[in-house]
CSV table of C-alpha atoms in Angstrom, one decimal:
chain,number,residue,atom,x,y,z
D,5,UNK,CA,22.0,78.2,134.6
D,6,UNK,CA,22.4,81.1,132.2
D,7,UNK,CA,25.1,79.7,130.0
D,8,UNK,CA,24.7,82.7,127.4
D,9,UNK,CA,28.4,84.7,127.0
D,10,UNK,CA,28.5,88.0,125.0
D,11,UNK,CA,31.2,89.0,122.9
D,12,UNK,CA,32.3,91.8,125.8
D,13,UNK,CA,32.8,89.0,128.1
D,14,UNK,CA,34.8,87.2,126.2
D,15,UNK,CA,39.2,87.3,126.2
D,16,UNK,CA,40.7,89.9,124.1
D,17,UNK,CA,44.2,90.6,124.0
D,18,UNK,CA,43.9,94.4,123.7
D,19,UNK,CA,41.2,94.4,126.2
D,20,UNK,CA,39.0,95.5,123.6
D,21,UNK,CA,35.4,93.8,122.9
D,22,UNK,CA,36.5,90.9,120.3
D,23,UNK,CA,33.6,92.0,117.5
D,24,UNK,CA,35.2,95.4,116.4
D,25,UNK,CA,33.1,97.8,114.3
D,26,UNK,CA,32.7,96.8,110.6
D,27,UNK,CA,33.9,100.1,110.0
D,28,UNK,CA,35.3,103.6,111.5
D,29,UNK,CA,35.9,107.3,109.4
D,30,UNK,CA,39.2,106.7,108.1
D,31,UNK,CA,39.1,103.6,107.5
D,32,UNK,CA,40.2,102.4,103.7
D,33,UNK,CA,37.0,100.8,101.7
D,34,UNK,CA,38.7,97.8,101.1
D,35,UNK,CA,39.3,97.0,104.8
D,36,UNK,CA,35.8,97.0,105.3
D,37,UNK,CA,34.7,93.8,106.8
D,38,UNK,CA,31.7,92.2,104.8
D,39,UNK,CA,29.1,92.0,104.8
D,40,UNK,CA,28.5,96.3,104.8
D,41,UNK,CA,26.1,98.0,103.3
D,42,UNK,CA,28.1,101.2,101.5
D,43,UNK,CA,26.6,104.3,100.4
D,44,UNK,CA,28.9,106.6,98.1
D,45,UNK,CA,28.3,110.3,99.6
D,46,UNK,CA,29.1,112.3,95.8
D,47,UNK,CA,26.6,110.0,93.7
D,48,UNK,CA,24.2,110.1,96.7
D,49,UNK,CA,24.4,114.0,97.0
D,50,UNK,CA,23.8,114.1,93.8
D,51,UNK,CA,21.1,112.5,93.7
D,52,UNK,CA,19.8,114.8,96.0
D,53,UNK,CA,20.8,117.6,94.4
D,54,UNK,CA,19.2,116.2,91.5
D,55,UNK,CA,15.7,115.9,92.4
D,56,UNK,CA,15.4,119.3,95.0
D,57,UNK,CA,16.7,121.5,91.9
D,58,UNK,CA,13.6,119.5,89.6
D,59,UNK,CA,11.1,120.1,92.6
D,60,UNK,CA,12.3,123.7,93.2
D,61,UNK,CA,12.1,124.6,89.5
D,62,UNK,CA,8.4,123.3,89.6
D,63,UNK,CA,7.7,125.2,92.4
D,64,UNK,CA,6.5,121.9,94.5
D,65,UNK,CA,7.3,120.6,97.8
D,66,UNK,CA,9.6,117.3,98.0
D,67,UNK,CA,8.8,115.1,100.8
D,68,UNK,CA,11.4,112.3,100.5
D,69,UNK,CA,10.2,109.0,101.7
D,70,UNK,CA,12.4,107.6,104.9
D,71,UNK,CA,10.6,104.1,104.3
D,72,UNK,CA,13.4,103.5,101.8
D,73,UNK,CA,16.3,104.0,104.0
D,74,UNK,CA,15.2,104.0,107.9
D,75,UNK,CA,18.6,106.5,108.6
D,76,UNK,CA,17.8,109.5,110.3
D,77,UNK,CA,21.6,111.1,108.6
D,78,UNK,CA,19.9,110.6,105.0
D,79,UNK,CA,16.7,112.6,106.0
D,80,UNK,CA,19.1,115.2,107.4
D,81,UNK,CA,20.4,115.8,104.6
D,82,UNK,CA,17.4,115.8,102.4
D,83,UNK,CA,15.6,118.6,104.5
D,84,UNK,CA,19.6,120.3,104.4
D,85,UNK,CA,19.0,120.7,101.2
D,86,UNK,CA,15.5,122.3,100.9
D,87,UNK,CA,13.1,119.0,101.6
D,88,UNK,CA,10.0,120.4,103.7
D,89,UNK,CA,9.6,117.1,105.7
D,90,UNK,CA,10.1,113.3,105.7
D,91,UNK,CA,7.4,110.2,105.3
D,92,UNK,CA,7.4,107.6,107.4
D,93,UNK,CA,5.6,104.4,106.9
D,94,UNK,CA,4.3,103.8,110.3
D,95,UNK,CA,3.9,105.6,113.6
D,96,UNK,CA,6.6,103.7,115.3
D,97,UNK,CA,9.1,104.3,112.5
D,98,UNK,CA,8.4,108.2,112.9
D,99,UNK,CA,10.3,108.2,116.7
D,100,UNK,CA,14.1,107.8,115.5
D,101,UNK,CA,13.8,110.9,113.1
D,102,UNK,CA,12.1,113.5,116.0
D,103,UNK,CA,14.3,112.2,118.1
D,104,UNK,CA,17.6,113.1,115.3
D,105,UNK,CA,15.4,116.5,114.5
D,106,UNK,CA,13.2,116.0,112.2
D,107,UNK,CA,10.1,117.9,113.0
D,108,UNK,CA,7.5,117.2,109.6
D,109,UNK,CA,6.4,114.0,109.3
D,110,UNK,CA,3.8,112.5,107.3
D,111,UNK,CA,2.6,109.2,107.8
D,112,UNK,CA,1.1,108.1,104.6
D,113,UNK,CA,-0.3,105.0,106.0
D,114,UNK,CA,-3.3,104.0,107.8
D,115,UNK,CA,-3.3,103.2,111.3
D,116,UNK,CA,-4.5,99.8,112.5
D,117,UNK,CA,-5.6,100.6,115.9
D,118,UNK,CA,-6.5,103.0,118.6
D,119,UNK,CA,-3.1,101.8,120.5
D,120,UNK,CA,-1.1,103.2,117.8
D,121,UNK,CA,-3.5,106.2,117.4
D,122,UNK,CA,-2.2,107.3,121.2
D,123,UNK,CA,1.6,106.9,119.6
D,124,UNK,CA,1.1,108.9,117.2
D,125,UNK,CA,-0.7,111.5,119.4
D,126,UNK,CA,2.3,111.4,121.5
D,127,UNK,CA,4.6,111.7,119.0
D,128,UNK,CA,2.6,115.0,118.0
D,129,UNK,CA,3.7,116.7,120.5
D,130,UNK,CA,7.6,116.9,119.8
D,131,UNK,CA,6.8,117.0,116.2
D,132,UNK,CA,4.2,118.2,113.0
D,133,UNK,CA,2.6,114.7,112.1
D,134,UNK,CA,0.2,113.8,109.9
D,135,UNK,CA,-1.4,110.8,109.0
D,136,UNK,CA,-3.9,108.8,106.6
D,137,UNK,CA,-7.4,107.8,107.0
D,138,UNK,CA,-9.6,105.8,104.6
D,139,UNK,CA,-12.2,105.0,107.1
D,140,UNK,CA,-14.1,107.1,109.9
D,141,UNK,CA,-13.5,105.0,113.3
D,142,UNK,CA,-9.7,106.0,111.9
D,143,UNK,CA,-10.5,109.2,112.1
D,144,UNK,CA,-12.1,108.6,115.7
D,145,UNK,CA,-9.6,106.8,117.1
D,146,UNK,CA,-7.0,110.0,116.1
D,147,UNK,CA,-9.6,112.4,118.0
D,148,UNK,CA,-9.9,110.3,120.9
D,149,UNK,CA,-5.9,110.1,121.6
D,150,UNK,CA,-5.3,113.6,120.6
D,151,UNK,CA,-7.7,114.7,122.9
D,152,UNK,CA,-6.0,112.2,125.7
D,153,UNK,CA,-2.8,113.5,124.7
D,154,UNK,CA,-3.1,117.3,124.4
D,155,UNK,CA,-2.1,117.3,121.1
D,156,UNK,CA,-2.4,118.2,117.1
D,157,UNK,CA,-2.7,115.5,114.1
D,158,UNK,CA,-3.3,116.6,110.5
D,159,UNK,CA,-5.0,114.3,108.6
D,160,UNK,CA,-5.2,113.4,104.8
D,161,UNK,CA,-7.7,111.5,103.1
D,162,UNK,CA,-6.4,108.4,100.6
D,163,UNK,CA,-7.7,108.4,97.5
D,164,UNK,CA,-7.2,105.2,95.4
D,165,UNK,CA,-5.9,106.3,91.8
D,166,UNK,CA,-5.4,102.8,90.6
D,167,UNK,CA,-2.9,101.0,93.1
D,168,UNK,CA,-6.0,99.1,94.8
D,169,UNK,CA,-5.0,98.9,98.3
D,170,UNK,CA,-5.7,102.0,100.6
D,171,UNK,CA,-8.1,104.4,100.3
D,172,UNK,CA,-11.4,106.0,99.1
D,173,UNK,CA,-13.3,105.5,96.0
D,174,UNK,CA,-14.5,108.8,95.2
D,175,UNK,CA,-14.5,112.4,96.0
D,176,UNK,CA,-18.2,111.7,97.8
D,177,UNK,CA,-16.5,109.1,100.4
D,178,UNK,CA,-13.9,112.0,101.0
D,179,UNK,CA,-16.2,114.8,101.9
D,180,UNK,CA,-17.4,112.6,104.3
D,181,UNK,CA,-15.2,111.6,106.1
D,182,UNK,CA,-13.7,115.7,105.8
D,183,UNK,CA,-17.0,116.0,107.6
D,184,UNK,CA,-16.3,113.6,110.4
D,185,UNK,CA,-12.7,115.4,110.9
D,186,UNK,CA,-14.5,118.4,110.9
D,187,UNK,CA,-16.1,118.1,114.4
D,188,UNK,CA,-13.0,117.8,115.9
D,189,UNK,CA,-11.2,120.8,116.6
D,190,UNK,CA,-8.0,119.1,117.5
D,191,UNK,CA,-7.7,117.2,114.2
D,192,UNK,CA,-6.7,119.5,110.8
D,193,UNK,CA,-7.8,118.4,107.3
D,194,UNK,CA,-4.4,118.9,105.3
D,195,UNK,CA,-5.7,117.5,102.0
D,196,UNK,CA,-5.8,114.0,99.7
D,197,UNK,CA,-3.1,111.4,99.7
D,198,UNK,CA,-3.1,110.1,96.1
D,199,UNK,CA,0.0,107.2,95.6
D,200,UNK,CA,0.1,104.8,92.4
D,201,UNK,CA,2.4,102.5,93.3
D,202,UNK,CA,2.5,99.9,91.0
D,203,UNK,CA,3.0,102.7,87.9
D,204,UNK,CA,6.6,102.6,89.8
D,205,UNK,CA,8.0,99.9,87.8
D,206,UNK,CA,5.9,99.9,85.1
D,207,UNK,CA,9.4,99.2,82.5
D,208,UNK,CA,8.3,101.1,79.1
D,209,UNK,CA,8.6,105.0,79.9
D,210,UNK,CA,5.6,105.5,77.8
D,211,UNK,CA,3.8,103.2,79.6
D,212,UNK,CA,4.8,105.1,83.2
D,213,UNK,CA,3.6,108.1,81.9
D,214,UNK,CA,-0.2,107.3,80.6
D,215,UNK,CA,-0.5,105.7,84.0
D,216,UNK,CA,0.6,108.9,85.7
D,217,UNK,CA,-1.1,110.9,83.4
D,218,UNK,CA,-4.3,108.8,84.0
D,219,UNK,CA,-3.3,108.8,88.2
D,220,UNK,CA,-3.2,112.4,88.0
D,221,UNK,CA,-6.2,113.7,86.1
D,222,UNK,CA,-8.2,111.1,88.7
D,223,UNK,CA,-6.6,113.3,91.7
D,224,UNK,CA,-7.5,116.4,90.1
D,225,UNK,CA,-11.5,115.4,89.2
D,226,UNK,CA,-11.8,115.3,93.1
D,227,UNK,CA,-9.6,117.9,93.9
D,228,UNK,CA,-12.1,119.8,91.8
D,229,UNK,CA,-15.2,118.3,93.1
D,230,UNK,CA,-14.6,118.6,96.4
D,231,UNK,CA,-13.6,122.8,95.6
D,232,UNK,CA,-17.3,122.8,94.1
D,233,UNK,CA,-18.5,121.5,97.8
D,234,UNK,CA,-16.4,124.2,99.0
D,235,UNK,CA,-13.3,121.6,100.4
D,236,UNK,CA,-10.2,122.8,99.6
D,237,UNK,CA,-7.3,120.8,99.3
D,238,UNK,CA,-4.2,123.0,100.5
D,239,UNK,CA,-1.6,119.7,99.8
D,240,UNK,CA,-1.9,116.5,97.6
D,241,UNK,CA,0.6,114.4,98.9
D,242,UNK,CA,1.8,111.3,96.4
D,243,UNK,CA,4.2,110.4,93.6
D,244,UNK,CA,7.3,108.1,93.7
D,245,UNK,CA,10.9,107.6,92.1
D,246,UNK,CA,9.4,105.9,88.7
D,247,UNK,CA,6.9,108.7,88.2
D,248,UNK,CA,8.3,111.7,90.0
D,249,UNK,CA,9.1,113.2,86.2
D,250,UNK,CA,6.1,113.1,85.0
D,251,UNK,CA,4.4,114.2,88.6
D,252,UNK,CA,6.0,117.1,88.7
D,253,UNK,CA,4.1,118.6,86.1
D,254,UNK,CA,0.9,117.4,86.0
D,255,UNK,CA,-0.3,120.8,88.0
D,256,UNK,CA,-2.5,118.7,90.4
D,257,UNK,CA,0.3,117.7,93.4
D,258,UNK,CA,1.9,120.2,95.5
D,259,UNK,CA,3.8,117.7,97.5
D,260,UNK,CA,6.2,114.7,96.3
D,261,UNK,CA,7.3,111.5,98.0
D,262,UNK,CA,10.0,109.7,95.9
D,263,UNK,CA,12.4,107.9,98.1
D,264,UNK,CA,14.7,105.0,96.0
D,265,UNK,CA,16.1,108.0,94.2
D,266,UNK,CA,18.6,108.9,96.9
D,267,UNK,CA,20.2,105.2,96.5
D,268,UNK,CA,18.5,103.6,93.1
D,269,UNK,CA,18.1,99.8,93.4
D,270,UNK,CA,18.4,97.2,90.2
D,271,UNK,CA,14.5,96.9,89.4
D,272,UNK,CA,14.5,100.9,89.2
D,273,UNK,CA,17.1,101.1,86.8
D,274,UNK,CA,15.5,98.4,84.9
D,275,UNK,CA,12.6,100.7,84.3
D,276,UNK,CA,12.9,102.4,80.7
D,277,UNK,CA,14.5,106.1,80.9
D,278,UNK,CA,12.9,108.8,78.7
D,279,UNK,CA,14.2,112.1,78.3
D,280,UNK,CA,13.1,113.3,82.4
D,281,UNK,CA,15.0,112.8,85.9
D,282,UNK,CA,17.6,109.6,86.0
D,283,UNK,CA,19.7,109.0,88.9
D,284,UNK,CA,22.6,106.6,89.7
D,285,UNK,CA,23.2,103.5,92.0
D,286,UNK,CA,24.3,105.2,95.6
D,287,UNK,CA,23.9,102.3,97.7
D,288,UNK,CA,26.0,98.8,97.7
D,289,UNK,CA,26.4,96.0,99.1
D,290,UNK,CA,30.4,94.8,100.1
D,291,UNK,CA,30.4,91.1,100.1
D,292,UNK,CA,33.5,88.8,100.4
D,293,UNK,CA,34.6,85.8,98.1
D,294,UNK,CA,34.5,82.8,101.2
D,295,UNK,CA,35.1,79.5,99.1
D,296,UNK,CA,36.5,78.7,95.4
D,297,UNK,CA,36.4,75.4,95.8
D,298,UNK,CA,33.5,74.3,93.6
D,299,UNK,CA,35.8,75.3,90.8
D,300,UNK,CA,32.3,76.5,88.6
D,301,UNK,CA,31.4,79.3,90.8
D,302,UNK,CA,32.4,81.2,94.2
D,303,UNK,CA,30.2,81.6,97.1
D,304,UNK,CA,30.5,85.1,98.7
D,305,UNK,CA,29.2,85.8,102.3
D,306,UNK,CA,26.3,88.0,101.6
D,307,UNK,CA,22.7,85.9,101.5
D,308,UNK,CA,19.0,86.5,101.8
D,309,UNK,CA,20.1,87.6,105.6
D,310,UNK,CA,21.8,90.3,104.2
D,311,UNK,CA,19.8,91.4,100.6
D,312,UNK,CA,16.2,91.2,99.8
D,313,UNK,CA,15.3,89.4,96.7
D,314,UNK,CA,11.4,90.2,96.4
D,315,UNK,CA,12.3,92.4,93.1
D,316,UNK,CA,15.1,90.0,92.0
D,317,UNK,CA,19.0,89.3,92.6
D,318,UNK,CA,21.4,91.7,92.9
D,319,UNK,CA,23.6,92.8,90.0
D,320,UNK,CA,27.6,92.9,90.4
D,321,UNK,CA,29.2,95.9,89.9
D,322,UNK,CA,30.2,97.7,87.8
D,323,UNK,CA,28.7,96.3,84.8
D,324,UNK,CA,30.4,94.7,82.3
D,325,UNK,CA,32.3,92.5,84.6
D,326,UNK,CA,31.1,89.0,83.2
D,327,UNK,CA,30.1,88.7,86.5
D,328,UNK,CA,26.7,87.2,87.9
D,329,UNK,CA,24.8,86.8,90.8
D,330,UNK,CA,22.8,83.3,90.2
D,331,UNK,CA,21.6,82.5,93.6
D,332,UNK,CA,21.2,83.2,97.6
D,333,UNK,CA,21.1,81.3,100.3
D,334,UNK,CA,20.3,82.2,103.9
D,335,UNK,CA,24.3,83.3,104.4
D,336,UNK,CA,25.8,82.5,100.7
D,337,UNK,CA,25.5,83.7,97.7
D,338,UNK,CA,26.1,81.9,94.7
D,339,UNK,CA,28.5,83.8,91.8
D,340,UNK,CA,29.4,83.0,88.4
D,341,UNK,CA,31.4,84.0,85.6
D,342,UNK,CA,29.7,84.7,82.0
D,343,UNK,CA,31.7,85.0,78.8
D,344,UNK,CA,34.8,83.8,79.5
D,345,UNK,CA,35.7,86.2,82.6
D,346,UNK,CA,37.8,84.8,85.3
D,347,UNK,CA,36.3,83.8,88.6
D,348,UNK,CA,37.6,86.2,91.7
D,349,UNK,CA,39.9,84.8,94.0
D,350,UNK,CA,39.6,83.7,97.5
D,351,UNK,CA,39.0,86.6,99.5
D,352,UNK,CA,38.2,89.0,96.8
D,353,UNK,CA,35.5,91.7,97.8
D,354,UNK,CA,32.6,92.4,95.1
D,355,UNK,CA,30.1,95.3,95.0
D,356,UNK,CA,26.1,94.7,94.3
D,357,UNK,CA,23.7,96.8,93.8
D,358,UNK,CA,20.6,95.7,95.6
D,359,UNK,CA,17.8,94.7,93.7
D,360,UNK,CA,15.6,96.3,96.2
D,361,UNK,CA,16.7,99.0,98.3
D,362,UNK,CA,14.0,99.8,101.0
D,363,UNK,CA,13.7,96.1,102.6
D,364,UNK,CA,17.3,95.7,102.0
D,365,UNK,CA,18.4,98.6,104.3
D,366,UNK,CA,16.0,97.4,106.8
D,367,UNK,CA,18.3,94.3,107.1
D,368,UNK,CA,21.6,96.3,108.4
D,369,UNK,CA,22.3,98.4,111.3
D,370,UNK,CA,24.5,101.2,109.7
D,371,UNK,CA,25.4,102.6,106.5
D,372,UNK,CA,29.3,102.5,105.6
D,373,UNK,CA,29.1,105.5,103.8
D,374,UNK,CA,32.6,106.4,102.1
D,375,UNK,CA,33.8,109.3,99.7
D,376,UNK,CA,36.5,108.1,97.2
D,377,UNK,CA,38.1,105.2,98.8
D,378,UNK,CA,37.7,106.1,102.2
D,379,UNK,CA,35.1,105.6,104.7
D,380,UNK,CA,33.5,109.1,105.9
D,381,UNK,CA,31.0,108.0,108.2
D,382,UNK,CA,28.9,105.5,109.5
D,383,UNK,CA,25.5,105.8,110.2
D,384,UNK,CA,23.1,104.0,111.7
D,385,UNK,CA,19.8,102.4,110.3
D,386,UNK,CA,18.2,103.6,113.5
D,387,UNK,CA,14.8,102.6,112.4
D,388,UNK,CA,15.2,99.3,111.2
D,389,UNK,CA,12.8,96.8,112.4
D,390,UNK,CA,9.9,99.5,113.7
D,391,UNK,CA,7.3,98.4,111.8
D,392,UNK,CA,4.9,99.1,114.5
C-alpha cells in the first residue's frame, strides 16, 4: 500500500496547502522564510547596465551566459537591455528559455550523442541555435538530425586557447572540420568558439590580463590563418566575467559571454580589481539562526543542500560584521564570531554571499528577488537540474 501523503493532502485550517510559498510580491524581506535565495533588483540592474554600456561602447555583441543562473526572468532582462542572445550549457537547458522567448541561443558546449543531436535539432525549430563541435562525427550527428528534423543549426568550431578541455589545436584541425560542415547545406559555419576559463580566477589583475592577452592573440593567429584559406570567421564567441575587460578590447572577439557578473559570487570578488569593469554582489543567500546552544557558535539552516562550496564558503554579509562562516553540513551551517563581535540570537536571519554562484542557483527553485526591503518578484529557476 502506497503510504506516501503530500503536503496538499494533509489538514490545514485555512484549507490552504500546509507548505506556503517562501515568498509572494509584497512580502517584507525579513519575513522571508529561509532558506531563500535573494537577488537585489537595483545592484543587479546595475550590473547589467554596467556591462551592455562597456560592450556597446566597444561596438561588440554581449551574449550573457544563462549557465550562471538557469532563470529564464534574468535572460529577459539581459536581451531587454540590448544582449543579442543567451548561452546555454547544454541542449536540454536551452528549452525553458524558447519556451519564456528567448529566440538566440548558443550552446557553447559539445554534444555527447546523436540523441541529444535530434534535441537540439528540435529545438531549432522554435528558436536560432548554435552549437560546438571539436570533432567531425559531431558534426555528423548535427547533419543527420537536422535533416530528420527539417531544421537549421549553426555551428562553431572550439579552439583550445589554454583552458585544455574542449576543442581544436590548430587553425588546420578547424578548416577541416569547416570542410566537413561544408557539405551540409542545412548546417551554417558561424565562426570559432575561443573560452579560457581558468584565466577567470586567475587573482592578480596583471596576471588575468597577460593570460587574456596571450588567449587572444592565439584566437586571432587562426582567425587570420583561416582568412588566408579563404574561411572567414563572421563571430568569435568566448570571454567571461574575470576577463571581460580586457576582452573587450583585444579587437579579435565580436561576441562576449560573461555570466557571474549579473550576481558576483565570493571567489570573483576575490580576484584582484585593476582599473576596468567591477561589479557588486547581487545574489544572497537568507539563512536562519536554528540553535545557540553550543554557546561558541550558532548553526543556521542553510548547508551544502542549499550552497555550493567547490570555490569555498560563503562570506556573511555585509562585511565587517566579525562574522564567519567556518563550516557546512548537509542542512547546517556552522557560524562564528571573530574579534570580539556578539553571536546572533536565536532566530536571527543572516545574508551570504555565495561563494559560487552558477552551481549554487542550480540548487533552488526560485529567486526571491526584492527591491529595498520588499519582495518584488519571484522567479523561478526553471532550468535547474537540465543538465541533459
Amino acid at each position: 500500500m502506497n503510504t506516501h501523503t503530500t503536503t496538499s493532502s494533509l489538514p490545514s485550517p485555512a484549507g490552504a496547502p500546509l507548505l506556503q510559498p517562501a515568498a509572494v510580491p509584497g512580502l517584507p524581506l525579513a519575513q522571508v522564510d529561509t532558506p531563500a535565495l535573494l537577488l537585489d533588483l537595483a545592484v543587479f540592474e546595475a550590473n547589467l547596465d554596467r556591462m551592455q554600456a562597456a560592450a556597446d561602447a566597444a561596438g561588440i555583441h554581449l551574449r550573457p551566459h544563462a549557465k550562471a543562473h538557469k532563470c529564464p526572468a534574468v535572460a529577459l532582462a539581459q536581451v531587454a537591455r540590448g544582449a543579442v542572445g543567451i548561452c546555454c550549457q547544454k541542449a536540454s537547458e536551452a528549452l525553458p528559455f524558447i519556451a519564456a522567448g528567448i529566440t538566440d541561443i548558443h550552446v557553447s558546449n559539445q554534444l555527447s550523442s546523436a540523441r541529444k543531436a535530434r534535441l537540439l535539432a528540435q529545438a531549432a525549430l522554435a528558436a536560432r541555435i548554435s552549437v560546438c563541435v571539436d570533432d567531425a562525427s559531431q558534426v555528423i550527428a548535427l547533419a543527420d538530425a537536422t535533416a530528420a528534423a527539417g531544421s537549421r543549426i549553426g555551428v562553431f568550431v572550439e579552439i583550445d586557447i589554454g583552458q585544455g578541455r574542449c576543442g581544436v589545436a590548430d587553425a588546420d584541425a578547424v578548416l577541416r572540420l569547416v570542410e566537413v560542415i561544408g557539405r551540409h547545406p542545412q548546417l551554417d559555419f558561424r565562426g570559432l568558439q575561443a573560452y579560457h576559463g581558468g584565466m577567470q580566477h586567475l587573482r592578480a589583475w596583471d596576471a588575468r590580463r597577460a593570460e587574456a592577452r596571450r588567449a587572444a592573440d592565439r584566437t586571432g593567429a587562426v582567425v587570420a590563418t583561416l582568412a588566408q584559406a579563404g574561411v572567414r570567421c563572421a563571430t568569435v564567441t568566448g570571454g567571461g566575467s574575470g576577463s571581460v575587460e580586457f576582452d573587450l578590447h583585444t579587437g579579435v572577439y565580436t561576441e562576449l559571454q560573461p555570466g557571474s557578473y549579473a550576481f558576483m559570487d565570493r571567489d570573483y570578488a576575490e580576484n584582484e580589481g585593476g582599473h576596468g569593469l567591477r561589479f557588486s554582489h547581487a545574489a544572497f543567500l537568507a539563512t536562519a539562526v536554528m540553535s545557540t546552544a553550543a554557546g561558541a557558535h550558532v548553526v543556521v539552516d542553510a548547508g551544502l543542500k542549499s550552497l555550493a562550496v567547490d570555490s569555498g564558503l560563503p562570506a556573511v554579509w555585509p562585511p565587517g560584521s566579525g562574522l564567519v562562516y567556518r563550516a557546512a553540513n548537509d542542512e547546517h551551517g556552522i557560524v562564528v564570531a571573530t574579534d570580539g563581535a556578539p553571536l546572533p540570537a536565536l532566530g536571527s536571519v543572516l545574508q551570504l554571499v555565495p561563494g559560487h554562484c552558477d552551481p549554487t542557483l542550480n540548487l533552488h527553485d526560485e529567486l526571491v528577488a526584492f527591491r529595498g526591503d520588499t519582495v518584488e518578484a519571484v522567479w523561478p529557476i526553471s532550468a535547474r537540474g537540465l543538465s541533459r
